[in-house]
Amino acid sequence: MAFLDNSGDIILDAVLTDIGRKKMARGNFKVVKFALGDDEIDYGLYNKNHPSGSAYYDLEILQTPILEAFTQANASLNYGLVTYARNDLLYLPSIVLNNKNSALTNVAVKHATNNVIYLADDTKLDGDSNMTSDLLNTDLGDKNSVLISGRTDDKYLLIETGLKTTELRSSSTNQNTYLLSVGLNDNKFIVQCNKRFISSVMGPAAASFAMTSTGGSLTVTLKTKTEAASAAGLAGYKDIIVDGVTSRLYPSTTGTDTTATYSNITGPRGAFCALNFNIDANISQNDFAKYGRTSYALFGSSNLYDYTDSIVYVRGINTNIVLQVPIRIIQAAQ
Amino acid sequence: MALSYEPINRNTDVTNTKTMLHEVIPLTGTIVSGTYGTFPNEDNIKNFTHGMFQSIYDYPYLSSSSNHIFDISLGYDESSPLSSSSATQNSKKMAIYNQFSQLLLGYNQDNGKVEVFESDLDITDDSRQMRECIFISFSRLLSKDQIKKGTFSIQLGSGSYTGPYDLASTTGRNRGGILTLQDLSASTDGTGIGQSVGGEYGVLYDATGSITNPINSASYGVVFYQAGIVVLTASVFDQMYAGQPGEVVEDGLEIQSGSAYGLTATDTSRNIYETFVSSSISGACDGVRHRIYNISYNNTTEINSTIYFCRMPVNKFNYSSNPTYTSASKMVIKNVASDLPVTYVTTIGLYSANNRLLATAKLSEPLRKDPTNEITLRVRLDY
């Protein structure tokens, strides 16, 4: 796509997306809402210290050339404008995947080399009756990045929200000032996952994340969540709502702040949630062959796997912030 | 994607419009004959083995960049005095006439035969009948939804064969100069046009005008606007105003002349009558092309639009999920919390109820949005 001519009046270049054209052909094209995007904008060009004054702060941003519209849905609005009730916010929360498994032993982390979380189907055994997670343990050297499908007593993903800043202490006062009192805490998360591979999501039934006299304490009880009533905005995905729990991981008022040992959020912390997944029992070998690989020596050993990759999206229901988690659904080769 | 959605009220934020878009289509005679090779075998003229019509392209037709612009064919009704089993391609000429007549005029309920073309607005009165016709059918690429009424013009050379557009060649059977036919009485308001099974049509009058032939007195064809087809009577190539329009006479203009048409020393040229009888359709089309000086009309594209008014209230869309919007969770566009949040809109997404992106619109430059202004963007989708 070329750049739009920005030498004169502001013009709008509009196109139907592939889905829009399909719906038009089927006769069910109906627009009911709109959203706004700013994908091309680099806010780093906003010079709030421009010597010529505030009229020049956004001069470079306003000169940003804009490309013509794409017809692919996923290339048009990657980042959107969001609405928060208050205009006096200075900090916006982030959402991160906790990787402090050295202190929190039940937390699964992305594999350092492969950059994925393995979701193992332990109901599938290899020719020697080894479970998939045991084969992964052999090949990876540990199970730090391995979730076992359907297990409530094993590892889970820990997702945190909060301010990734060192300007503010992660105290309960700051948590209340910068997150809770301004509506930037998520008491629910929407988990979007590919319904072809993942049948259900397990979220926290009860959980706490707090600082005790002996250090950080994370307790989680998982239970399977039902599908949300609303359909997903992503083709082939479904929405599942899980609970978010407000973090109580505060530094002690005296002494050294050791909370960073347990959390990837350095400033005030908002909510967290824990996740595991149930792999769909109906995934066929054809599905693995079509969307991934089968009987593949993934780690160069004699162990063979069937696997496919998928992305799970986790979105805070109040803040609208989104985390993408790369999941590798894997089983011993059948 | 982190997005906030704003509803579009179908009663107050959506409107439908219909717009007629017109383009001027000028077709010069040089494209029709002589530009891309030696007449009559130019590279932009396509003849077919069936020999029932000839196609004209704007560039050598073997090139992928060529566009088909129109076809020429001709034929006569079975009641024409030219119809004879000894006439060249007699059955095909009648088949062509019948095809166009069936398509554009339909059948006569009384006699079960196709109607005969007439150069007036009443095809039932059997006056000004055109039983020998030249058909020019324009491609959809040019005429789009329809030809704009009152804009069609075709100019034909009426001089000698060697100087068809030369006024000085007013000798013998030749009129000399250029004959201009226009749909003078037709109007976009619906007046001056007829209705038939082939859609609306207007009459092509001789717009050249003279004392002996005032404008609007002589009609030589019709133009079917929606079909994009022009039907000319063969008598347009008669001697100057001889006989009645629509009635071809034997002493008309030279349509074919010389060896290019395979004519012999004893039969050096053919007038329009002889051409219709003795020439193949393709050969006759060559002769007609030779006399086309100019064709001009406005086409019409009917654009149905839905306009969505996307209203951004003052306190909506005041923050961004763009990764550059924050640095270490702190907004880069603010010094202190009391500074107004600013965002820059570049894209509008229109969504269905289940959050499926149906259409996107891009602004040509970023639009500043802050809590002091309310913006309404007008997104028009054309179908």
XYZ file of C-alpha atoms in Angstrom:
717
model
C 0.000 0.000 0.000
C 1.163 3.500 -0.766
C 1.092 6.563 1.444
C -1.975 8.748 1.310
C -1.616 12.234 -0.139
C -1.450 14.561 2.858
C -0.790 17.779 0.989
C -4.349 19.078 1.104
C -7.559 18.486 2.975
C -7.796 15.486 5.255
C -9.291 12.607 3.330
C -10.517 9.185 4.371
C -9.539 6.081 2.441
C -11.987 3.307 3.312
C -12.009 -0.351 2.257
C -13.936 -3.448 3.204
C -11.897 -6.141 4.885
C -11.911 -9.732 3.695
C -14.479 -10.540 6.374
C -16.512 -7.490 5.402
C -16.639 -8.622 1.790
C -17.591 -12.135 2.832
C -20.389 -10.799 5.004
C -21.488 -8.493 2.196
C -21.736 -11.494 -0.133
C -23.748 -13.385 2.466
C -26.034 -10.431 3.059
C -25.251 -10.009 6.759
C -23.012 -6.946 6.609
C -24.009 -4.845 9.596
C -21.819 -2.246 11.254
C -22.789 -1.544 14.854
C -19.704 0.051 16.395
C -16.356 1.560 15.632
C -12.918 1.723 17.154
C -9.915 3.930 16.481
C -6.292 3.081 15.891
C -2.960 4.863 15.845
C -0.618 2.161 14.593
C 1.625 4.538 12.632
C 2.210 6.944 15.484
C 5.475 6.969 17.378
C 4.635 8.869 20.525
C 8.343 9.108 21.200
C 8.319 11.945 18.661
C 6.157 14.006 21.020
C 8.581 16.644 22.229
C 7.080 18.097 25.370
C 10.218 20.148 25.910
C 10.262 21.809 22.514
C 11.960 25.222 22.873
C 9.382 26.925 20.649
C 6.462 26.030 22.885
C 3.535 23.678 23.133
C 2.349 24.352 19.574
C 5.418 22.496 18.385
C 5.188 19.493 20.713
C 3.414 17.285 18.208
C 4.723 18.811 14.989
C 6.560 15.668 13.950
C 3.683 13.385 14.877
C 1.252 15.377 12.757
C 3.576 14.993 9.783
C 3.532 11.202 10.025
C 2.686 9.767 6.604
C -0.214 7.322 6.666
C -0.468 4.221 4.521
C -3.554 3.335 2.567
C -6.003 0.997 4.255
C -5.303 -2.745 4.286
C -7.998 -5.308 3.688
C -6.577 -7.847 6.126
C -8.231 -7.541 9.505
C -5.089 -8.260 11.493
C -3.019 -5.618 9.691
C -5.292 -2.684 10.305
C -5.750 -2.085 14.002
C -3.021 -3.654 16.066
C -3.067 -0.898 18.658
C -6.147 1.011 19.458
C -7.248 4.062 21.301
C -8.778 3.249 24.636
C -11.167 5.065 26.889
C -10.500 5.570 30.573
C -12.904 7.532 32.693
C -10.310 9.919 34.095
C -8.155 12.409 32.238
C -5.616 12.864 35.025
C -3.804 9.563 34.654
C -0.047 9.767 34.384
C 0.720 6.048 34.479
C -0.962 3.265 32.522
C -0.701 -0.332 33.674
C 1.138 -3.071 31.825
C 0.402 -6.772 31.700
C 3.239 -9.265 31.960
C 3.924 -12.968 32.282
C 5.615 -13.722 35.576
C 8.934 -15.543 35.154
C 10.019 -15.691 38.783
C 9.881 -19.459 38.919
C 13.060 -19.598 40.941
C 11.058 -18.186 43.845
C 7.604 -19.348 42.827
C 8.043 -23.010 41.972
C 4.582 -23.576 40.500
C 4.919 -20.839 37.934
C 5.602 -21.957 34.366
C 7.815 -19.669 32.335
C 8.580 -19.252 28.670
C 11.396 -21.488 27.546
C 14.483 -19.355 27.317
C 15.529 -20.617 23.893
C 12.300 -21.552 22.196
C 10.294 -18.679 23.680
C 7.141 -20.758 24.107
C 5.171 -22.387 26.899
C 4.714 -26.117 26.346
C 1.205 -27.413 26.985
C 1.628 -31.164 27.298
C -1.063 -33.792 26.876
C -0.082 -36.454 29.403
C -2.899 -38.737 28.349
C -0.836 -39.490 25.263
C 2.050 -41.909 25.876
C 4.900 -42.884 23.641
C 5.734 -46.478 22.652
C 7.471 -47.008 25.984
C 4.474 -45.689 27.941
C 6.244 -42.452 28.857
C 4.071 -39.445 29.439
C 4.624 -36.386 27.276
C 5.714 -34.184 30.188
C 8.342 -36.739 31.200
C 9.712 -36.790 27.674
C 9.878 -32.988 27.755
C 11.590 -33.136 31.129
C 14.255 -35.331 29.562
C 14.712 -33.183 26.495
C 14.478 -29.762 28.158
C 16.282 -30.683 31.344
C 13.392 -29.531 33.528
C 9.656 -28.852 33.481
C 9.926 -25.129 34.103
C 8.177 -24.247 30.865
C 5.755 -27.163 30.795
C 2.058 -26.931 31.611
C 0.230 -30.229 31.845
C -3.213 -30.154 30.314
C -6.040 -30.336 32.827
C -3.851 -30.491 35.938
C -4.849 -28.306 38.876
C -1.985 -29.407 41.105
C 0.928 -28.641 38.844
C 2.348 -25.602 37.117
C 0.332 -22.659 35.861
C 0.886 -19.344 34.142
C 0.986 -16.331 36.415
C -0.104 -13.108 34.759
C 0.336 -9.804 36.521
C -0.729 -6.244 35.870
C 0.687 -3.071 37.321
C 3.087 -0.220 36.694
C 6.514 -1.193 35.441
C 8.229 1.795 36.877
C 10.923 2.399 39.423
C 9.634 5.912 40.154
C 6.918 4.568 42.428
C 7.225 2.057 45.245
C 4.991 -0.981 45.069
C 3.273 -0.031 48.283
C -0.379 -0.502 49.058
C -0.771 3.282 49.155
C 0.557 3.659 45.625
C -1.488 0.682 44.504
C -4.579 2.405 45.754
C -3.604 5.832 44.385
C -2.460 4.847 40.912
C -4.536 1.758 40.189
C -7.455 0.918 42.434
C -8.922 4.375 42.970
C -8.693 5.337 39.292
C -10.312 2.206 37.891
C -7.161 0.635 36.490
C -7.407 -2.684 38.266
C -8.788 -5.772 36.578
C -11.078 -7.967 38.605
C -11.655 -10.127 35.508
C -9.576 -11.178 32.534
C -10.797 -12.339 29.146
C -8.770 -15.269 27.859
C -9.011 -15.767 24.114
C -7.825 -19.143 22.852
C -8.094 -21.204 19.715
C -11.129 -23.402 20.119
C -9.735 -25.968 17.716
C -7.032 -26.967 20.199
C -8.082 -25.769 23.637
C -11.388 -26.961 25.005
C -11.412 -25.022 28.271
C -9.395 -22.737 30.481
C -8.680 -23.092 34.174
C -8.543 -19.909 36.219
C -8.221 -19.146 39.907
C -11.046 -20.334 42.147
C -9.166 -18.912 45.091
C -5.784 -17.232 45.127
C -3.555 -14.899 47.049
C -0.226 -13.282 46.317
C 1.195 -11.568 49.324
C 4.336 -10.840 51.284
C 4.784 -12.738 54.522
C 7.486 -12.641 57.124
C 9.284 -15.406 55.255
C 8.957 -13.880 51.810
C 6.495 -13.880 48.900
C 3.631 -16.324 49.122
C 1.570 -17.389 46.147
C -1.324 -19.787 46.630
C -3.625 -20.710 43.806
C -6.525 -23.122 43.444
C -7.508 -23.658 39.839
C -10.885 -24.599 38.440
C -12.270 -24.908 34.944
C -14.091 -21.843 33.662
C -17.035 -21.825 31.312
C -17.058 -20.064 27.991
C -18.180 -16.439 27.981
C -21.466 -15.627 26.354
C -19.939 -13.146 23.934
C -18.201 -14.399 20.841
C -14.585 -13.609 20.197
C -13.381 -10.926 17.815
C -10.824 -13.357 16.448
C -11.826 -15.977 13.914
C -11.715 -19.464 15.413
C -11.206 -18.151 18.941
C -13.431 -18.204 21.967
C -13.584 -15.943 24.982
C -13.366 -17.279 28.495
C -13.601 -14.996 31.497
C -11.412 -15.779 34.496
C -11.168 -13.996 37.810
C -8.471 -11.502 38.616
C -7.223 -11.181 42.170
C -5.701 -8.028 43.580
C -2.061 -8.489 44.477
C -1.044 -7.948 48.084
C 2.636 -8.212 47.404
C 3.833 -5.077 49.153
C 7.335 -4.235 50.373
C 7.893 -4.001 54.034
C 7.786 -0.481 55.324
C 11.243 -0.983 56.743
C 14.209 -2.698 55.204
C 14.944 -3.725 51.651
C 12.212 -4.140 49.034
C 12.448 -7.789 47.998
C 9.139 -8.001 46.146
C 10.925 -7.944 42.785
C 12.137 -11.442 43.618
C 8.566 -12.650 43.153
C 7.102 -10.256 40.633
C 7.951 -8.780 37.235
C 6.078 -5.614 38.115
C 8.487 -3.187 39.722
C 6.012 -0.472 40.689
C 2.554 -0.629 42.199
C 0.904 -3.962 41.414
C -2.650 -4.449 40.290
C -4.260 -7.811 39.740
C -2.977 -11.224 38.867
C -4.464 -14.414 37.550
C -3.270 -17.971 37.132
C -4.054 -20.052 34.070
C -3.848 -23.567 32.800
C -5.618 -25.167 29.881
C -7.400 -28.311 28.809
C -6.333 -29.593 25.419
C -9.258 -30.598 23.257
C -9.472 -34.398 23.332
C -10.713 -34.425 19.753
C -7.579 -33.058 18.109
C -6.741 -35.530 15.398
C -3.432 -36.475 13.865
C -4.664 -34.664 10.762
C -5.000 -31.458 12.801
C -1.424 -31.775 14.011
C -0.267 -32.530 10.471
C -2.237 -29.593 9.041
C -1.434 -26.937 11.614
C 1.836 -28.209 13.067
C 4.066 -31.256 12.718
C 3.798 -34.931 13.564
C 6.388 -37.499 14.674
C 9.043 -34.841 14.758
C 12.331 -34.973 16.666
C 11.763 -31.521 18.094
C 14.837 -31.506 20.289
C 17.107 -33.685 18.181
C 16.729 -36.648 20.514
C 15.063 -39.961 19.787
C 11.852 -38.660 21.356
C 9.259 -37.823 18.734
C 6.424 -35.370 19.202
C 3.265 -34.142 17.556
C 2.834 -30.425 18.133
C 1.200 -27.245 16.980
C 1.591 -23.626 18.028
C -1.110 -21.213 19.064
C -1.377 -17.804 20.676
C -3.453 -17.193 23.775
C -4.550 -13.608 24.400
C -5.231 -12.388 27.925
C -7.001 -9.044 28.226
C -7.799 -7.061 31.328
C -11.498 -6.353 31.388
C -11.174 -2.831 32.855
C -7.846 -1.698 31.484
C -8.085 -3.327 28.036
C -4.388 -4.177 28.175
C -3.498 -7.353 26.324
C -0.842 -10.022 26.728
C 0.003 -12.521 24.004
C 1.210 -15.886 25.259
C 2.764 -18.293 22.733
C 1.637 -21.830 23.551
C 3.021 -25.010 21.981
C 0.459 -27.813 22.272
C 2.453 -31.000 22.321
C 2.033 -34.729 22.733
C 4.201 -37.800 22.385
C 4.082 -38.919 18.760
C 1.136 -41.269 18.146
C -5.638 -5.733 20.400
C -6.688 -3.410 23.119
C -9.592 -1.427 21.798
C -12.455 0.613 23.088
C -15.600 0.530 21.007
C -18.167 3.240 20.508
C -21.624 2.242 19.274
C -23.004 3.482 15.968
C -26.679 4.313 16.236
C -28.357 3.124 13.056
C -31.061 5.774 13.365
C -28.878 8.812 13.884
C -25.383 7.862 12.719
C -26.013 6.042 9.450
C -27.402 7.353 6.195
C -27.630 5.976 2.674
C -27.119 7.988 -0.486
C -27.069 7.374 -4.212
C -24.684 9.335 -6.392
C -24.371 9.398 -10.165
C -20.789 9.676 -11.282
C -20.122 10.705 -14.880
C -16.983 10.426 -16.959
C -16.383 11.873 -20.399
C -15.559 9.159 -22.919
C -13.990 10.584 -26.078
C -13.216 8.007 -28.773
C -11.343 9.524 -31.664
C -11.559 8.041 -35.110
C -7.810 7.609 -35.243
C -8.058 4.829 -32.646
C -10.792 3.190 -34.659
C -8.823 3.147 -37.902
C -5.247 3.619 -38.923
C -3.290 4.067 -35.675
C -2.026 0.563 -34.936
C -1.185 -0.712 -38.412
C -2.351 -0.440 -41.961
C -6.056 -0.151 -42.545
C -8.029 -2.413 -42.507
C -5.703 -4.863 -40.753
C -4.793 -2.867 -37.644
C -3.528 -4.713 -34.610
C -6.258 -3.266 -32.412
C -9.049 -4.641 -34.593
C -10.107 -8.176 -33.861
C -12.030 -10.203 -36.410
C -13.486 -13.584 -35.617
C -13.729 -16.739 -37.678
C -17.513 -16.676 -37.326
C -17.375 -13.215 -38.930
C -20.432 -11.853 -37.134
C -18.879 -8.774 -35.575
C -15.653 -6.886 -35.210
C -14.070 -5.783 -31.931
C -12.164 -2.547 -31.465
C -9.519 -2.241 -28.767
C -7.657 0.811 -27.551
C -4.305 -0.893 -28.118
C -3.144 -3.989 -30.039
C -5.426 -6.640 -28.652
C -2.695 -9.214 -28.121
C -1.228 -6.915 -25.492
C -2.360 -7.529 -21.932
C -2.704 -3.774 -21.447
C -5.312 -3.401 -24.171
C -8.921 -2.680 -23.369
C -11.910 -3.673 -25.391
C -13.829 -0.507 -26.210
C -16.649 -1.456 -28.574
C -17.912 -3.843 -31.227
C -19.347 -3.119 -34.652
C -21.744 -5.321 -36.520
C -24.514 -4.906 -39.016
C -27.548 -6.694 -40.301
C -30.955 -6.353 -41.784
C -34.465 -7.464 -41.095
C -35.950 -10.276 -43.151
C -38.389 -7.745 -44.646
C -35.540 -5.618 -46.018
C -35.236 -5.461 -49.813
C -31.536 -6.212 -49.266
C -32.342 -9.617 -47.850
C -31.653 -12.230 -50.442
C -30.305 -15.722 -50.445
C -27.621 -14.534 -52.823
C -26.429 -11.834 -50.436
C -23.140 -12.522 -48.688
C -23.656 -13.875 -45.157
C -27.363 -13.296 -45.600
C -28.430 -15.524 -42.740
C -25.842 -14.080 -40.370
C -26.848 -10.517 -41.171
C -30.457 -11.373 -40.403
C -29.393 -13.236 -37.280
C -27.519 -10.190 -36.027
C -30.481 -7.925 -36.659
C -32.859 -10.349 -34.993
C -30.580 -10.734 -31.996
C -30.346 -7.011 -31.321
C -34.018 -6.510 -32.032
C -35.048 -9.362 -29.752
C -32.805 -8.060 -27.003
C -33.655 -4.377 -27.287
C -37.195 -4.264 -28.674
C -38.693 -7.673 -28.063
C -41.332 -9.462 -30.063
C -44.351 -8.050 -31.798
C -47.327 -9.688 -30.108
C -49.412 -9.516 -33.283
C -47.200 -11.263 -35.770
C -44.834 -13.129 -33.473
C -41.814 -11.585 -35.121
C -39.186 -9.341 -33.691
C -39.909 -5.640 -33.778
C -38.240 -3.504 -36.412
C -35.993 -0.698 -35.214
C -37.337 2.810 -35.749
C -35.628 6.140 -35.490
C -38.403 7.633 -33.401
C -39.787 7.173 -29.916
C -42.728 4.978 -30.881
C -41.775 1.534 -32.103
C -45.378 0.533 -32.663
C -46.242 3.106 -35.313
C -44.090 1.464 -37.999
C -42.857 4.834 -39.225
C -39.191 5.684 -39.758
C -38.337 2.024 -39.688
C -34.669 1.045 -39.844
C -34.532 -2.322 -41.512
C -30.834 -2.181 -42.367
C -28.753 -1.257 -39.363
C -25.235 -0.785 -38.106
C -24.835 -1.799 -34.457
C -22.198 -0.304 -32.216
C -22.119 -1.879 -28.767
C -19.851 -0.307 -26.170
C -18.050 -2.364 -23.575
C -19.079 -2.249 -19.937
C -15.645 -0.849 -19.180
C -16.589 2.377 -20.945
C -20.324 2.729 -20.601
C -20.402 1.501 -16.977
C -23.982 1.495 -15.705
C -25.360 3.519 -18.581
C -24.668 6.241 -21.125
C -25.732 9.624 -19.766
C -28.809 10.824 -21.597
C -28.318 13.823 -23.849
C -24.551 13.400 -24.129
C -24.099 10.928 -26.948
C -22.550 12.130 -30.163
C -21.143 10.286 -33.153
C -19.500 12.038 -36.080
C -19.294 10.325 -39.434
C -17.425 11.347 -42.546
C -19.714 11.985 -45.475
C -17.179 12.886 -48.125
C -15.529 10.718 -50.724
C -13.872 7.470 -49.748
C -10.425 8.992 -49.960
C -11.442 12.165 -48.124
C -14.312 11.113 -45.902
C -14.134 14.171 -43.606
C -13.218 16.654 -46.336
C -15.836 19.327 -46.878
C -14.427 20.073 -50.333
C -15.337 16.623 -51.520
C -18.989 17.577 -51.983
C -19.183 16.079 -55.371
C -21.337 13.511 -57.009
C -22.867 11.239 -54.446
C -20.786 12.596 -51.555
C -22.137 15.135 -49.112
C -18.762 16.253 -47.888
C -17.821 17.224 -44.366
C -18.741 15.596 -41.120
C -22.208 14.501 -40.147
C -22.871 14.795 -36.414
C -25.562 12.665 -34.839
C -26.672 13.474 -31.317
C -29.428 12.450 -28.936
C -30.542 16.064 -28.872
C -34.002 15.614 -27.442
C -33.039 13.257 -24.643
C -32.691 14.612 -21.170
C -31.646 13.174 -17.840
C -35.032 14.212 -16.422
C -36.621 11.471 -18.509
C -38.081 13.608 -21.281
C -37.385 12.877 -24.921
C -36.647 9.223 -24.397
C -38.457 6.022 -25.213
C -38.909 2.835 -23.227
C -38.377 -0.634 -24.554
C -37.486 -4.060 -23.252
C -33.830 -3.076 -23.699
C -34.234 -0.063 -21.457
C -34.429 3.616 -22.241
C -33.407 4.939 -25.618
C -33.031 8.269 -27.340
C -33.160 9.215 -30.983
C -30.010 10.288 -32.811
C -30.695 13.394 -34.826
C -28.588 15.042 -37.457
C -27.191 17.924 -35.460
C -25.261 19.409 -38.352
C -28.243 21.467 -39.401
C -28.913 23.346 -42.594
C -31.766 25.155 -44.286
C -32.794 22.018 -46.089
C -32.241 19.869 -43.066
C -32.881 21.744 -39.828
C -31.739 20.230 -36.572
C -34.146 17.628 -35.213
C -35.787 17.071 -38.566
C -33.800 14.004 -39.561
C -33.135 11.045 -37.301
C -30.697 8.333 -38.235
C -30.635 5.991 -35.303
C -31.203 5.382 -31.661
C -28.991 4.944 -28.614
C -29.965 2.509 -25.874
C -28.595 4.047 -22.705
C -28.533 1.145 -20.264
C -27.541 -1.413 -22.885
C -24.806 0.862 -24.246
C -25.789 0.069 -27.821
C -26.128 2.443 -30.755
C -28.262 1.456 -33.714
C -27.647 3.450 -36.893
C -29.668 3.139 -40.020
C -27.659 2.253 -43.116
C -29.313 5.225 -44.812
C -27.060 7.519 -42.813
C -24.600 6.789 -45.601
C -27.097 7.564 -48.346
C -26.555 10.400 -50.722
C -27.255 13.776 -49.130
C -30.769 13.551 -47.681
C -31.978 11.322 -50.464
C -35.126 9.378 -49.673
C -36.482 9.044 -46.178
C -34.240 8.463 -43.189
C -34.219 4.739 -42.545
C -34.675 3.848 -46.150
C -31.405 2.873 -47.766
C -31.094 3.776 -51.424
C -28.868 2.293 -54.020
C -26.793 5.353 -54.737
C -25.140 6.061 -51.411
C -21.660 7.008 -50.235
C -18.659 4.898 -51.101
C -18.195 2.652 -48.099
C -15.622 0.359 -49.615
C -13.059 1.146 -52.244
C -9.956 -0.475 -53.599
C -7.954 -3.622 -53.082
C -8.096 -3.411 -49.274
C -11.592 -4.863 -49.626
C -10.615 -7.313 -52.329
C -12.408 -5.282 -54.972
C -11.437 -5.819 -58.586
C -10.798 -3.381 -61.404
C -14.323 -3.851 -62.677
C -15.851 -3.345 -59.270
C -13.681 -0.653 -57.726
C -16.038 0.554 -55.031
C -19.247 -0.212 -53.208
C -21.835 2.159 -51.826
C -23.679 1.365 -48.608
C -26.360 -0.628 -50.419
C -23.817 -2.741 -52.264
C -21.748 -3.162 -49.127
C -24.712 -4.534 -47.177
C -25.511 -6.980 -49.946
C -22.146 -8.052 -51.265
C -19.664 -7.613 -48.476
C -19.038 -9.788 -45.477
C -19.964 -8.335 -42.093
C -16.290 -7.851 -41.181
C -15.532 -6.158 -44.486
C -18.545 -3.878 -44.101
C -17.440 -3.028 -40.546
C -14.073 -1.976 -41.974
C -15.888 0.406 -44.306
C -17.935 1.856 -41.452
C -14.814 2.273 -39.284
C -13.216 4.194 -42.097
C -15.921 6.850 -41.754
C -16.058 7.171 -37.975
C -14.578 10.545 -37.117
C -15.389 10.781 -33.456
C -17.587 9.264 -30.774
C -18.214 10.988 -27.499
C -20.475 10.474 -24.533
C -20.586 10.604 -20.777
C -20.932 7.352 -18.948
C -22.740 6.934 -15.653
C -21.730 4.991 -12.601
C -24.381 4.634 -9.957
C -22.732 4.674 -6.561
C -24.755 3.593 -3.578
C -23.111 4.770 -0.410
C -23.604 4.184 3.251
C -22.224 6.956 5.399
C -21.294 6.213 8.989
C -20.854 9.155 11.304
C -18.258 8.100 13.854
C -18.654 10.457 16.775
C -15.837 10.743 19.281
C -17.131 12.377 22.446
C -14.802 14.532 24.492
C -13.932 11.959 27.107
C -13.675 8.909 24.863
C -10.593 7.546 23.102
C -8.417 9.672 25.345
C -5.589 7.135 25.774
C -3.716 4.744 23.548
C -2.517 1.164 23.791
C 0.280 1.960 21.353
C 3.514 0.584 22.874
C 5.226 3.943 22.349
C 2.539 5.726 24.366
C 4.219 4.832 27.627
C 7.768 4.456 28.780
C 8.126 2.477 31.985
C 4.330 2.713 32.353
C 4.481 6.528 32.307
C 2.784 8.376 29.484
C 5.330 10.085 27.262
C 2.974 12.907 26.317
C 2.487 14.119 29.886
C 4.768 15.860 32.343
C 2.292 15.848 35.196
C -0.980 14.096 35.808
C -2.989 17.259 35.200
C -1.760 17.561 31.601
C -4.470 16.621 29.154
C -4.100 13.201 27.556
C -3.570 13.405 23.814
C -3.999 10.750 21.144
C -3.632 10.849 17.377
C -6.189 9.045 15.250
C -5.003 7.456 12.004
C -7.404 4.559 11.533
C -11.094 3.904 11.967
C -12.360 0.355 12.196
C -16.007 -0.507 11.633
C -17.086 -3.609 13.538
C -19.927 -6.079 13.662
C -21.703 -6.978 16.882
C -19.236 -9.798 17.573
C -16.191 -7.557 17.127
C -15.337 -8.626 13.598
C -13.579 -5.884 11.656
C -15.722 -5.285 8.572
C -14.121 -2.150 7.119
C -11.185 0.107 7.786
C -10.665 3.733 6.927
C -7.386 5.602 7.048
C -6.985 9.312 7.563
C -4.497 11.012 5.261
C -2.837 12.617 8.258
C -3.020 12.049 12.017
C -5.873 13.791 13.754
C -5.270 15.092 17.271
C -7.815 14.025 19.835
C -7.852 15.420 23.338
C -10.539 16.010 25.961
C -11.146 19.558 24.717
C -12.502 18.594 21.336
C -15.179 16.345 19.978
C -14.649 14.906 16.512
C -17.091 13.422 14.045
C -15.563 11.450 11.200
C -17.686 10.662 8.188
C -16.830 7.260 6.732
C -18.416 6.546 3.370
C -18.562 3.021 1.977
C -19.461 2.814 -1.709
C -21.070 -0.205 -3.336
